[in-house]
Short mmCIF file of C-alpha atoms in Angstrom, two decimals:
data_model
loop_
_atom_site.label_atom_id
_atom_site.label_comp_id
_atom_site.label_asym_id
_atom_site.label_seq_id
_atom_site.Cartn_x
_atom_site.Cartn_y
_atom_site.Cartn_z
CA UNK A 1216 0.40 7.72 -28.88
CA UNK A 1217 3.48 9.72 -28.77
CA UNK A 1218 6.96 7.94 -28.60
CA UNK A 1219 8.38 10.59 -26.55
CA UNK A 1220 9.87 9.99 -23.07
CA UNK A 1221 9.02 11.89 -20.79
CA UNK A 1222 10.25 10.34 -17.55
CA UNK A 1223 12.49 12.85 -15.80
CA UNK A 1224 16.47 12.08 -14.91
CA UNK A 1225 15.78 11.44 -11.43
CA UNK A 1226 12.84 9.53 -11.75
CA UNK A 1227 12.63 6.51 -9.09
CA UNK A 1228 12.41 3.36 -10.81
CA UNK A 1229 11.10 0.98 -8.23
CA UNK A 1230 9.38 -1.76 -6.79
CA UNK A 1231 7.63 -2.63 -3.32
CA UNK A 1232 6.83 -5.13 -0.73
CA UNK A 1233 6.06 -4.95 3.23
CA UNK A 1234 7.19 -6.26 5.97
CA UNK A 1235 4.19 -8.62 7.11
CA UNK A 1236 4.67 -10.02 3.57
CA UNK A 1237 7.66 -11.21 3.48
CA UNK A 1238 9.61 -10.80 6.46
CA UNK A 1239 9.03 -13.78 8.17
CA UNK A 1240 10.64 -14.36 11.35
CA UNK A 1241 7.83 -13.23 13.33
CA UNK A 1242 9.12 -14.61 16.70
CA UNK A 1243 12.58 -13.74 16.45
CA UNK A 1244 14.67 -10.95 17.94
CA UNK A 1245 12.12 -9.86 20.27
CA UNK A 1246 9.10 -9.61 17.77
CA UNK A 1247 5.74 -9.63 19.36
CA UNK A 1248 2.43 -10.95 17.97
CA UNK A 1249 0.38 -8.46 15.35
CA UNK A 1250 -2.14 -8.05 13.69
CA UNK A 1251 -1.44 -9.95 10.42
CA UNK A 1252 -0.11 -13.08 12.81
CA UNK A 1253 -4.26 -13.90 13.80
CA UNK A 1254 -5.19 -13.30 10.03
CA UNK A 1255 -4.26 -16.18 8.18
CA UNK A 1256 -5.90 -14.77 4.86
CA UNK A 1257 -7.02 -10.67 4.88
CA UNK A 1258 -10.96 -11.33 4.94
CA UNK A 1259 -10.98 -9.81 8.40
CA UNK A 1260 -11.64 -13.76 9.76
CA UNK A 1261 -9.08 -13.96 12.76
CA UNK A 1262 -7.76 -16.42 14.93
CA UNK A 1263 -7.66 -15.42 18.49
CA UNK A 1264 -3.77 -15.59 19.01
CA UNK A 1265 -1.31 -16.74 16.24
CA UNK A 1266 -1.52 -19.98 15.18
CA UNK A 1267 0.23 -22.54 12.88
CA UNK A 1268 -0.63 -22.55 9.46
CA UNK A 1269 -0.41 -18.86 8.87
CA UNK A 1270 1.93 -18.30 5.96
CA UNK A 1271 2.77 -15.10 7.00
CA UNK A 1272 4.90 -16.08 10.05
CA UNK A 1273 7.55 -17.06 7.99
CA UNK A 1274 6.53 -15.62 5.01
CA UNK A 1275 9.68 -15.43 2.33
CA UNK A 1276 12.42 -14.91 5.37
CA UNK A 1277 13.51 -11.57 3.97
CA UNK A 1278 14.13 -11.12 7.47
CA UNK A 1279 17.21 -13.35 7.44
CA UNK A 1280 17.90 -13.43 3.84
CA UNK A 1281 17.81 -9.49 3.09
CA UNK A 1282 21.76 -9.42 2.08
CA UNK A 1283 21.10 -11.55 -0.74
CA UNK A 1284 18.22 -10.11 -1.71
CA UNK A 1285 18.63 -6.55 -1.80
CA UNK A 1286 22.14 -7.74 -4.40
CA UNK A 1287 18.86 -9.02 -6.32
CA UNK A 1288 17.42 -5.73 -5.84
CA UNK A 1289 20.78 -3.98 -6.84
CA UNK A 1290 21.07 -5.94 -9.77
CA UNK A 1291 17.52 -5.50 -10.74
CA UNK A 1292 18.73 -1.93 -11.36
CA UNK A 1293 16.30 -0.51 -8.51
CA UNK A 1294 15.96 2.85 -7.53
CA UNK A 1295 14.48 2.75 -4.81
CA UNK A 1296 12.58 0.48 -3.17
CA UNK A 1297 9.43 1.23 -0.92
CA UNK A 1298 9.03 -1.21 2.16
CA UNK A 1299 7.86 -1.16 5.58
CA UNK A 1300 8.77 -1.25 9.20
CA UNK A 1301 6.75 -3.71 11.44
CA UNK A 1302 5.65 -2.03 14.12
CA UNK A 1303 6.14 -4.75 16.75
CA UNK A 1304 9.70 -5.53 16.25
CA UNK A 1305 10.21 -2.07 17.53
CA UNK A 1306 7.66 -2.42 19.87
CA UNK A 1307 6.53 -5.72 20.67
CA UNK A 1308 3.19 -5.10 22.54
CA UNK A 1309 2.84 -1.10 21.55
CA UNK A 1310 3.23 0.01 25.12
CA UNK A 1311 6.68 -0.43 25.77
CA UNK A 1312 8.71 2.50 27.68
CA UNK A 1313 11.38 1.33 25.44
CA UNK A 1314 12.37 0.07 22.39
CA UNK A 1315 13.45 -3.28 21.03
CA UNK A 1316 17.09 -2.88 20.01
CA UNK A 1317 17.27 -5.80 17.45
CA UNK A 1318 14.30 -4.34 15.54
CA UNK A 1319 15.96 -1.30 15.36
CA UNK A 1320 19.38 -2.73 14.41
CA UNK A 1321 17.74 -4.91 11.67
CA UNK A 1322 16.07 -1.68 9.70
CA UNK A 1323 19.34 0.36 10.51
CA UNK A 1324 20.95 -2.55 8.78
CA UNK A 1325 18.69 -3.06 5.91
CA UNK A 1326 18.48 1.11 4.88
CA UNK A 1327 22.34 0.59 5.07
CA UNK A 1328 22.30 -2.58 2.39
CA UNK A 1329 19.89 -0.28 0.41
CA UNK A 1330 21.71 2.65 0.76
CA UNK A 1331 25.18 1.02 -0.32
CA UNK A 1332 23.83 -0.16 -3.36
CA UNK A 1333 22.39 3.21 -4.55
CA UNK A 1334 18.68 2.20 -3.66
CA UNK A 1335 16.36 4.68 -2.47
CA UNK A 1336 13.73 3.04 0.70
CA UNK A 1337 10.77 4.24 0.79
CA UNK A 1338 9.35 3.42 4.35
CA UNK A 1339 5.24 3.11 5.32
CA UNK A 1340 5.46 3.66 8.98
CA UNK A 1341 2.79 0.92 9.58
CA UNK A 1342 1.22 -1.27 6.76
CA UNK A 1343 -2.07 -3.08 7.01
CA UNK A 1344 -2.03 -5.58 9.06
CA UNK A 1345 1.04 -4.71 10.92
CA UNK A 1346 -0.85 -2.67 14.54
CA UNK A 1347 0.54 -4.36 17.35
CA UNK A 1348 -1.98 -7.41 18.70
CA UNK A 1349 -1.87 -6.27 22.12
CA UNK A 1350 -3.43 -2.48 20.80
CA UNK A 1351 -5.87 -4.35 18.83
CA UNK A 1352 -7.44 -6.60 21.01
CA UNK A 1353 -6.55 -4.71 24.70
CA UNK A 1354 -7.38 -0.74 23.07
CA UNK A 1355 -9.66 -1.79 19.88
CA UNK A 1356 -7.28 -0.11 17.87
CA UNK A 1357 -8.00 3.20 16.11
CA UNK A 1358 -11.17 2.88 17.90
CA UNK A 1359 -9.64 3.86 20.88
CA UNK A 1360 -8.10 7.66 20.88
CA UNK A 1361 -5.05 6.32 23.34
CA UNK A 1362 -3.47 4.43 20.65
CA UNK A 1363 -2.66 7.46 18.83
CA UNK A 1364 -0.54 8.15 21.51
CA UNK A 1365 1.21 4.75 21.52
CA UNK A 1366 1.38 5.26 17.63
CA UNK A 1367 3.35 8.66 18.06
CA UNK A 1368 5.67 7.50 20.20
CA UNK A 1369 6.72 4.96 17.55
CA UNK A 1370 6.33 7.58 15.27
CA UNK A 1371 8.89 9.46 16.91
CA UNK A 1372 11.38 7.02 17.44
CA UNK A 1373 11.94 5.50 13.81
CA UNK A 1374 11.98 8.91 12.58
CA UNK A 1375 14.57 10.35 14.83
CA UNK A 1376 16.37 6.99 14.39
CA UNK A 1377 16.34 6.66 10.28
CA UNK A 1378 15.64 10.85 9.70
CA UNK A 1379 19.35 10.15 7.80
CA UNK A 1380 18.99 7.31 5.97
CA UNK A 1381 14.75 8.06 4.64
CA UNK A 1382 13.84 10.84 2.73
CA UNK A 1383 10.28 9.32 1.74
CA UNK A 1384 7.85 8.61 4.47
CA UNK A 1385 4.15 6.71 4.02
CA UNK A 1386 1.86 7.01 7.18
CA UNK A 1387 -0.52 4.86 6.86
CA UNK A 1388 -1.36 2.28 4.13
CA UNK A 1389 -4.58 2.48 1.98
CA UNK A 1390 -6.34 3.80 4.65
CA UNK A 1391 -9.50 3.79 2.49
CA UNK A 1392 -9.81 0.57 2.65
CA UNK A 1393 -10.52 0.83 6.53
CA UNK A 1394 -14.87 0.71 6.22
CA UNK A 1395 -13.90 -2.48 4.73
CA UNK A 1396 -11.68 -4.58 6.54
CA UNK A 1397 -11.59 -2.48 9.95
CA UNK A 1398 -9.56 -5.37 11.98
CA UNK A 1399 -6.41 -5.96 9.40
CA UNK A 1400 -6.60 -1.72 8.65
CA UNK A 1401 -7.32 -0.09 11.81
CA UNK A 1402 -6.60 -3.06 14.75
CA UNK A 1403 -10.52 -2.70 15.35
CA UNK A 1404 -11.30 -5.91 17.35
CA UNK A 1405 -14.72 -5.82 17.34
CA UNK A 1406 -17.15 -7.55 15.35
CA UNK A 1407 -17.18 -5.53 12.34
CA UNK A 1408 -20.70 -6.23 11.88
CA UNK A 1409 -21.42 -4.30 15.22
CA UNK A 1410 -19.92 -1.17 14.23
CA UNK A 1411 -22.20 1.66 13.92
CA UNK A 1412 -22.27 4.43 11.38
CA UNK A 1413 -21.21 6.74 14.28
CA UNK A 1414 -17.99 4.28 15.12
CA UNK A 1415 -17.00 3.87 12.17
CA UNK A 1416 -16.62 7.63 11.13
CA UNK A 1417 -14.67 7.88 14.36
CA UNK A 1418 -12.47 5.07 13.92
CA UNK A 1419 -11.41 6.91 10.37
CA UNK A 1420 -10.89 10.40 12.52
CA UNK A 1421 -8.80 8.73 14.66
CA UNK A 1422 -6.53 7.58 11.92
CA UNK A 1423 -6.80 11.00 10.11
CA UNK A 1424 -5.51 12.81 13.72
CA UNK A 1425 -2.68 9.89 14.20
CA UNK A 1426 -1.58 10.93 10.60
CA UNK A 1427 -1.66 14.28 11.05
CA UNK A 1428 0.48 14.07 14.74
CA UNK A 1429 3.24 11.74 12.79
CA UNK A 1430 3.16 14.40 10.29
CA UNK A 1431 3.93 17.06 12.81
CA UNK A 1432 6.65 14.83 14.42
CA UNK A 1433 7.96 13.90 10.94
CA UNK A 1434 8.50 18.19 10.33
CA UNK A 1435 9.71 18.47 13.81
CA UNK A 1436 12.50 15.81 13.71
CA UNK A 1437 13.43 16.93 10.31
CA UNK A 1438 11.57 19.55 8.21
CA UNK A 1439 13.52 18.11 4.49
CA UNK A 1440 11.43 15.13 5.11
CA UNK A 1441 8.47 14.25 2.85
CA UNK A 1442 5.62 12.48 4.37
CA UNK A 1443 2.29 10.96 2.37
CA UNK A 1444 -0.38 8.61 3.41
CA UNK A 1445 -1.49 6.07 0.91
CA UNK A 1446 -4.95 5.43 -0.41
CA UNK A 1447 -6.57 2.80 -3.08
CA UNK A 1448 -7.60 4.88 -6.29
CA UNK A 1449 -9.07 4.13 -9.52
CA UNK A 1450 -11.90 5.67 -11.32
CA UNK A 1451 -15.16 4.74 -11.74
CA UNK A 1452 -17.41 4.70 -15.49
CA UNK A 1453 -20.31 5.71 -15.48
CA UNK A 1454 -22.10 2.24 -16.99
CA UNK A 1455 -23.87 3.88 -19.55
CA UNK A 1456 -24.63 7.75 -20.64
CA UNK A 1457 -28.01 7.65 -18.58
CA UNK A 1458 -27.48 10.98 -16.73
CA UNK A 1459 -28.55 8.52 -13.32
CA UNK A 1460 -25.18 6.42 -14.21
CA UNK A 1461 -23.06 9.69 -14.92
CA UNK A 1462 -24.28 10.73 -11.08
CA UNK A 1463 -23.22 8.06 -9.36
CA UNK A 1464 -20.05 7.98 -10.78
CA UNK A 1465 -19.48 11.26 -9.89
CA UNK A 1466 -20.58 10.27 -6.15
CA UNK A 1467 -18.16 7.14 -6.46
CA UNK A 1468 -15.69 9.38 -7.74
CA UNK A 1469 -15.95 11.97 -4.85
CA UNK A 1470 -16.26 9.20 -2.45
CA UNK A 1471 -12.93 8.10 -3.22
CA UNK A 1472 -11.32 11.10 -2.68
CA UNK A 1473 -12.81 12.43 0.16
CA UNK A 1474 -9.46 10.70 1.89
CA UNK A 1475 -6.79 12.38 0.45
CA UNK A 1476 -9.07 15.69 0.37
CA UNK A 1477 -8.63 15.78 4.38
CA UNK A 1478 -4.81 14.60 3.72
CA UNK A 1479 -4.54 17.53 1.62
CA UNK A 1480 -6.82 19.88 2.37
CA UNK A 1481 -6.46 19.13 5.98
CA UNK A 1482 -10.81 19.63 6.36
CA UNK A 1483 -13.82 17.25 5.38
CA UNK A 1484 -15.40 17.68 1.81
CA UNK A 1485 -18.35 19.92 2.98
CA UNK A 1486 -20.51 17.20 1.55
CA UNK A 1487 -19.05 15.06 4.09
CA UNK A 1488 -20.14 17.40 6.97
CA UNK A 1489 -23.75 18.13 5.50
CA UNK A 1490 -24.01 14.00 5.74
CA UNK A 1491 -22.55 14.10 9.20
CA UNK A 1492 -25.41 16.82 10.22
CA UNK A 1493 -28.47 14.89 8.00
CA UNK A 1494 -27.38 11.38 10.11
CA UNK A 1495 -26.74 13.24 13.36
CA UNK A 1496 -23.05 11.90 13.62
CA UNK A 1497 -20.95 13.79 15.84
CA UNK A 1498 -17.60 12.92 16.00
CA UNK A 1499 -15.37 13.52 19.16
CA UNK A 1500 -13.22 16.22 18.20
CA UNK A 1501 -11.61 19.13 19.54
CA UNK A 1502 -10.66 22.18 18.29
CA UNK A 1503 -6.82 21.30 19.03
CA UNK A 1504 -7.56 17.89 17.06
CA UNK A 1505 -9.10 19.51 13.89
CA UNK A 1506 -6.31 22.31 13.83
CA UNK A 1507 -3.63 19.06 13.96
CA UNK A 1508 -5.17 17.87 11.18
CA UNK A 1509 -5.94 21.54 9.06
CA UNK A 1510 -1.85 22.22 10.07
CA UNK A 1511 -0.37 19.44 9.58
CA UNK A 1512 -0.72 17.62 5.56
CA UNK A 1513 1.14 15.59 3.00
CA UNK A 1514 3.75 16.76 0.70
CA UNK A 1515 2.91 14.50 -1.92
CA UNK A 1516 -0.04 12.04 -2.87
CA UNK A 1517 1.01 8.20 -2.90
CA UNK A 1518 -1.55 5.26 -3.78
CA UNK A 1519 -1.76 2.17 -4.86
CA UNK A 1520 -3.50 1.65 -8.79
CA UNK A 1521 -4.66 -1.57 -9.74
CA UNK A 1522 -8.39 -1.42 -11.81
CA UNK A 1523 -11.02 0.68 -12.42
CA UNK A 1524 -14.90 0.38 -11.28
CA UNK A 1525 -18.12 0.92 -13.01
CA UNK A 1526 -20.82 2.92 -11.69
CA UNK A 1527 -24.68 1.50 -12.28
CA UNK A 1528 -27.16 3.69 -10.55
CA UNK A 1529 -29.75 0.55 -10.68
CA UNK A 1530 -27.61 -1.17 -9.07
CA UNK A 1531 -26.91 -3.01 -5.06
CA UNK A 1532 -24.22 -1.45 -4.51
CA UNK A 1533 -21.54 -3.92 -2.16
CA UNK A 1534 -18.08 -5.24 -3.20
CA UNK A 1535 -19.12 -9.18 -1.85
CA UNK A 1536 -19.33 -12.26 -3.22
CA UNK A 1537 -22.55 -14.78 -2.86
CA UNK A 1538 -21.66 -15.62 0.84
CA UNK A 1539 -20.79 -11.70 1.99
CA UNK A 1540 -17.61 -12.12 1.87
CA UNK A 1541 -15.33 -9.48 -0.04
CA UNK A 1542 -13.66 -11.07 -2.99
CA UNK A 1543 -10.15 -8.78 -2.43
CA UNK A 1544 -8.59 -5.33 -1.03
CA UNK A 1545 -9.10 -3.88 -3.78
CA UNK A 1546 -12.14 -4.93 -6.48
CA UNK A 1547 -13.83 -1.24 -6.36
CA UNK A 1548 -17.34 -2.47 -8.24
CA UNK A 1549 -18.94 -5.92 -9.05
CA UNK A 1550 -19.98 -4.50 -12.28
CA UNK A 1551 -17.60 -5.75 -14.99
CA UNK A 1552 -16.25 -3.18 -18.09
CA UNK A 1553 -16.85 -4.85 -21.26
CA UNK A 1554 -14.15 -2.72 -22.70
CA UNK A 1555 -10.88 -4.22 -20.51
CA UNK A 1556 -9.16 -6.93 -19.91
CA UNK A 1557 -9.37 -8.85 -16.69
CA UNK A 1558 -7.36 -11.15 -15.20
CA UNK A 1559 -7.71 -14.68 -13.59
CA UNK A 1560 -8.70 -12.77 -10.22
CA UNK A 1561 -11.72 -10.68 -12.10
CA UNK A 1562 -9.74 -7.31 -12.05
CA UNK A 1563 -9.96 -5.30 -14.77
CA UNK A 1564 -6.49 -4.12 -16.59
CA UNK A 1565 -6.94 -0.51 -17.44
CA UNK A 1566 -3.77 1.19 -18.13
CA UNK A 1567 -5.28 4.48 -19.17
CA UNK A 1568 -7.16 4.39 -15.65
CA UNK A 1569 -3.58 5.38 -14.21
CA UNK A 1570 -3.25 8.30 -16.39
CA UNK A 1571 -6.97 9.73 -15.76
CA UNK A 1572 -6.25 9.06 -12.03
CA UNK A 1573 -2.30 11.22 -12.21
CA UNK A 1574 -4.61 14.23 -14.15
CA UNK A 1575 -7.42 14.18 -11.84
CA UNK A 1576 -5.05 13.98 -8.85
CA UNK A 1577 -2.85 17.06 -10.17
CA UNK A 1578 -5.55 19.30 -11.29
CA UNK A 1579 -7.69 19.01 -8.16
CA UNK A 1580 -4.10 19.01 -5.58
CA UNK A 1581 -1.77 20.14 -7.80
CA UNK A 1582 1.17 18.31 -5.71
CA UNK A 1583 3.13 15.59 -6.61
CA UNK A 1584 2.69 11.77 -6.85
CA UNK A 1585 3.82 8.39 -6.11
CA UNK A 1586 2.83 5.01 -7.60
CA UNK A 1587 3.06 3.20 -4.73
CA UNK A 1588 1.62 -0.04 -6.19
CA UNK A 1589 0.38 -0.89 -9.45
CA UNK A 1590 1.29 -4.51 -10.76
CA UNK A 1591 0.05 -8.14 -12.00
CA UNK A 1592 -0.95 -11.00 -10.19
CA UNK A 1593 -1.06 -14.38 -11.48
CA UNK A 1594 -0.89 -18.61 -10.65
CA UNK A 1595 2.90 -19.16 -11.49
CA UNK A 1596 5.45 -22.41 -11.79
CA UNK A 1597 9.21 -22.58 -12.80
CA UNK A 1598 9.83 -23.50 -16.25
CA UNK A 1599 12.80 -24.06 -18.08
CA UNK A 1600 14.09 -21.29 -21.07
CA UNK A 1601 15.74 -21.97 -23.96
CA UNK A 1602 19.27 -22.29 -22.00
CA UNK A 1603 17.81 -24.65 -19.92
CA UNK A 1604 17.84 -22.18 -16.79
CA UNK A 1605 14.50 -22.12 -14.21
CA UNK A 1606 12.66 -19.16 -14.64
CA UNK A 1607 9.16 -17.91 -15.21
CA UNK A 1608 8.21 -16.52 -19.02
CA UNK A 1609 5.91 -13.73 -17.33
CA UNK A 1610 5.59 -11.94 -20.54
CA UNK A 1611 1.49 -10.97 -19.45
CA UNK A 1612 3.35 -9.38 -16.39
CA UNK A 1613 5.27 -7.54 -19.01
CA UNK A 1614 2.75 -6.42 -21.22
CA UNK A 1615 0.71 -5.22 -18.04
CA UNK A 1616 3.37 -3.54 -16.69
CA UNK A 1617 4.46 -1.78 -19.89
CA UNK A 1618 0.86 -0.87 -21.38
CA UNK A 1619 0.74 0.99 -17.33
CA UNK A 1620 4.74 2.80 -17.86
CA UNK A 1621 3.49 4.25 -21.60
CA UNK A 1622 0.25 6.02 -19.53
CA UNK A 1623 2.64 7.17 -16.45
CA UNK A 1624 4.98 8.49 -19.47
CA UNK A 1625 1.86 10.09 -21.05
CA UNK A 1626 0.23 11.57 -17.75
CA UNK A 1627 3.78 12.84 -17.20
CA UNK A 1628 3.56 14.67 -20.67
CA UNK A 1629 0.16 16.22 -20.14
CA UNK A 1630 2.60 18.18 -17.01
CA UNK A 1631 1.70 16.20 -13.85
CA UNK A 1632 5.09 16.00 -11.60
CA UNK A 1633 5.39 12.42 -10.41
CA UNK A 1634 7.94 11.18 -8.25
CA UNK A 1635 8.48 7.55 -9.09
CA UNK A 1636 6.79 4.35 -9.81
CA UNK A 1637 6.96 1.29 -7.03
CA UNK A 1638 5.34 -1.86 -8.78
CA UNK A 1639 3.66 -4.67 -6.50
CA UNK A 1640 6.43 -6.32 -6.31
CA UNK A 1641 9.79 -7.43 -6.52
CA UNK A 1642 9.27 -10.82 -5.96
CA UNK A 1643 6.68 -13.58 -4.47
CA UNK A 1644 5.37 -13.20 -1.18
CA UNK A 1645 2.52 -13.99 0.95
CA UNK A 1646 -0.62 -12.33 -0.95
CA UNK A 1647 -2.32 -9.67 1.03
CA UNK A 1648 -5.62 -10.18 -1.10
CA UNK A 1649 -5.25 -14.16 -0.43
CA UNK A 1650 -3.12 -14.91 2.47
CA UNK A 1651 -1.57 -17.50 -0.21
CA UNK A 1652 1.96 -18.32 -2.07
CA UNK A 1653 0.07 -18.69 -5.05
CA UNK A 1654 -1.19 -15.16 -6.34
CA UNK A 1655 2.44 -14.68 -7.48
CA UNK A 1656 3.35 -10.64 -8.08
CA UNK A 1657 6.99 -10.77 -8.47
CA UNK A 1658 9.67 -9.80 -10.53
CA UNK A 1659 11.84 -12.51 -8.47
CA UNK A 1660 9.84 -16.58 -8.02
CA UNK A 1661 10.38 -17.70 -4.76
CA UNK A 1662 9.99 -21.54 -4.32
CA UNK A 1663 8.01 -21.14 -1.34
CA UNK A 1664 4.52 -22.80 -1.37
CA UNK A 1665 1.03 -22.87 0.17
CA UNK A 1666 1.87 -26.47 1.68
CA UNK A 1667 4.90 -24.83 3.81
CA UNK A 1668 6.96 -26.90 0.90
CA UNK A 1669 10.08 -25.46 -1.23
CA UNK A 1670 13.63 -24.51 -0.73
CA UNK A 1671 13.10 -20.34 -0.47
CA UNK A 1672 15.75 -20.40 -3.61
CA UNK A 1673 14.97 -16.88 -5.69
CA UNK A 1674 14.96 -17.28 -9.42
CA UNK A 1675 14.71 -14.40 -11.78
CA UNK A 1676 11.60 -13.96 -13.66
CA UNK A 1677 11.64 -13.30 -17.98
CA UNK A 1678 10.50 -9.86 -16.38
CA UNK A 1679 13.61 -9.10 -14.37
CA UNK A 1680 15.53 -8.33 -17.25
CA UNK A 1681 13.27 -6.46 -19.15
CA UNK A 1682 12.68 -4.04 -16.07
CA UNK A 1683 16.14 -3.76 -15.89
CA UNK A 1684 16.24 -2.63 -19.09
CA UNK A 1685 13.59 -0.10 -18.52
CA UNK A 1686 15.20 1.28 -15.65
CA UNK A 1687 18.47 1.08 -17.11
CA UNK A 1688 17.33 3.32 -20.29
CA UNK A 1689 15.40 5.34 -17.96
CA UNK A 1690 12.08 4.17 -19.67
CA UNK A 1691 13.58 4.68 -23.32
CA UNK A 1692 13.09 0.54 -23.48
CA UNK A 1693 9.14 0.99 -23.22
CA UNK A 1694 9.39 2.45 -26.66
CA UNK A 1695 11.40 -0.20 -28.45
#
């Protein structure tokens, strides 16, 4: 491997959370009930209105601690920093003729503390998990074509209010992983088991017109402004050279693209419409819809890199476990690669993954990208150092992270133009995959626990410095 560094001068050095993970506070200042506050854990299992017991309602309290925090941030060295705004602090139910104030003055606050100390935000307009309740469970969420229009409304009024203070813009979050986990992606309420073929592909044109209309709001407000949408990625191995196994990883492969083909191509892969016509789905579309979405498409390609899958043509192909229940966001294939690493939750580590993924991505768009989330989870407790200080000696998280900065570095070098790098995450939150304090991610332990137990006290990780020192050197530390 070459010791070269490639990373450019204005790189952004970064790292991520959203708000339903660690905000907290999720009855204060005028807050109403989402999504994420009915989902204790992100298996699509719901509670019919929030109810105690849900880590997620008080989550880290970033929401009242983000001072401090972001001075953690600062000192962390960040760059920027990619986050979210939750939709229902701005508007509580979704249908509001006007806007909460607080939730407005909290975000205007927190872009300011970023801002002040040189940090870069990043902003997903609405994360998983984060539709307003009322949509959900009164509209079915992206089920229903009238919540677009609730959506673009809030569209419109972040943007107009934060145009100044974000550059970067994220749509949607993972939206791939929508067939999936409809409820916690979409705000579908319905019994995921009785949506048809036909729904489904409707709910998914829904969310591919309300991306497209933010989009056009986005360029309207302010044409400088770059807008993506985020989508899981991660190739797929064939499992052996059988010419049946090379197939269906090519039909894997396409499969997860077809998203960001229609966010950058603004049209369905044709294979997708020759399916459509074979099943007989016929989606309700207009001509003014599709031209929205052919107009109207990213400037740059962000998603979230964790593991590879691994295609077997003999195989049942599902992503459940022995009850039918999906084992996380985003495990892509139950077959395992005998050639990585995996860690304690079964997902493989495969840092060269990330660069096949930047080439493929840049020779088939040819645009830029964003690393929106790559990072390592893992079961963590304070420990003392060698001075005696609390901390956690995450040198796995290290090794993970750095073996995944040498392939960005290399993938850079082969000429694809990326942006910057947000890792999952700057410090301990509730787990999206779990709904749990335990699957720590952080670069920052928070003494928060699964038993509601701990003081909330932030200690830096063994990992904290040594991003800092990456950042610092502008990746020049990777090769030491």
């Amino acid at each position: 491997m070459t010791v070269k560094n490639n990373f450019p001068t204005d790189f952004l050095w970064g790292s991520a959370a959203a708000a339903y993970h660690f905000e907290g506070a999720t009855n204060q200042d005028g807050k109403g009930p989402a999504v994420f506050d009915v989902v204790p854990s992100t298996q699509d299992k719901r509670t019919k209105q929030p109810e105690s017991g849900n880590l997620k309602h008080e989550a880290i309290d970033f929401y009242n601690r983000y001072e401090e925090d972001v001075e953690l941030f600062a000192e962390l060295g960040l760059k920027s920093f990619r986050t979210s705004v939750n939709w229902t602090r701005i508007y509580p139910n979704g249908i509001e003729e006007e806007p909460n104030e607080a939730g407005l003055k909290f975000y205007d606050n927190l872009f300011d503390k970023l801002l002040d100390n040189g940090i870069e935000p990043i902003v997903t307009i609405t994360h998983s998990g984060e539709m307003p309740l009322y949509l959900a469970d009164n509209y079915n969420g992206f089920a229903n074509k009238e919540v677009i229009a609730f959506y673009e409304k809030y569209v419109r009024t972040i943007v107009e209010r934060y145009q100044h203070k974000v550059k970067y813009w994220l749509t949607f979050n993972e939206v791939n992983g929508t067939p999936d986990m409809p409820f916690f992606y979409a705000g579908v309420s319905q019994p995921k088991e009785t949506i048809t073929e036909q729904e489904m592909h409707q709910i998914i044109f829904n969310i591919f017109l309300a991306n497209a209309r933010a989009i056009k709001i986005i360029k309207e407000i302010n044409p400088e402004l770059q807008v993506g949408c985020t989508t899981i990625q991660g190739p797929y191995y064939p499992m052996t050279a059988k010419p049946e196994d090379f197939f269906k990883s090519y039909i894997d492969n396409r499969d997860r693209l077809a998203y960001t083909d229609v966010h950058v191509f603004g049209e369905y892969p044709r294979y997708k419409l020759k399916m459509f016509e074979e099943k007989g789905i016929n989606l309700d579309a207009t001509e003014e819809e599709w031209k929205d979405i052919k107009e109207n498409t990213v400037d740059y390609l962000a998603y979230s890199y964790y593991l590879s899958g691994v295609s077997d043509a003999g195989a049942v192909s599902k992503e459940e476990d022995d009850d039918g229940v999906r084992k996380a966001v985003n495990v892509i294939s139950n077959e395992e690669n005998p050639y990585l690493e995996h860690n304690e939750w079964g997902w493989s580590i495969d840092p060269v993954g990330l660069r096949t993924m930047l080439n493929i991505h840049w020779d088939r768009y040819g645009l830029p990208q964003f690393i929106v989330e790559n990072g390592h989870s893992q079961i963590e407790d304070l420990e003392k150092d060698a001075d005696g200080n609390l901390t956690v000696v995450d040198d796995y998280r290290i090794k993970t992270l750095k073996e995944h900065l040498l392939q960005l570095n290399e993938a850079i070098g082969d000429g694809v133009d990326v942006i910057g790098y947000t890792n999952w995450a700057v410090m301990d939150f509730v787990s999206g995959t779990t709904g749990t304090m335990e699957k720590r991610w952080g670069f920052i332990y928070v003494d928060r626990h699964d038993d509601f137990s701990g003081t909330m006290k932030r200690y830096k990780k063994k990992s904290f410095d040594w991003y800092n020192k990456v950042i610092e050197t502008n990746g020049e530390y990777l090769f030491q």
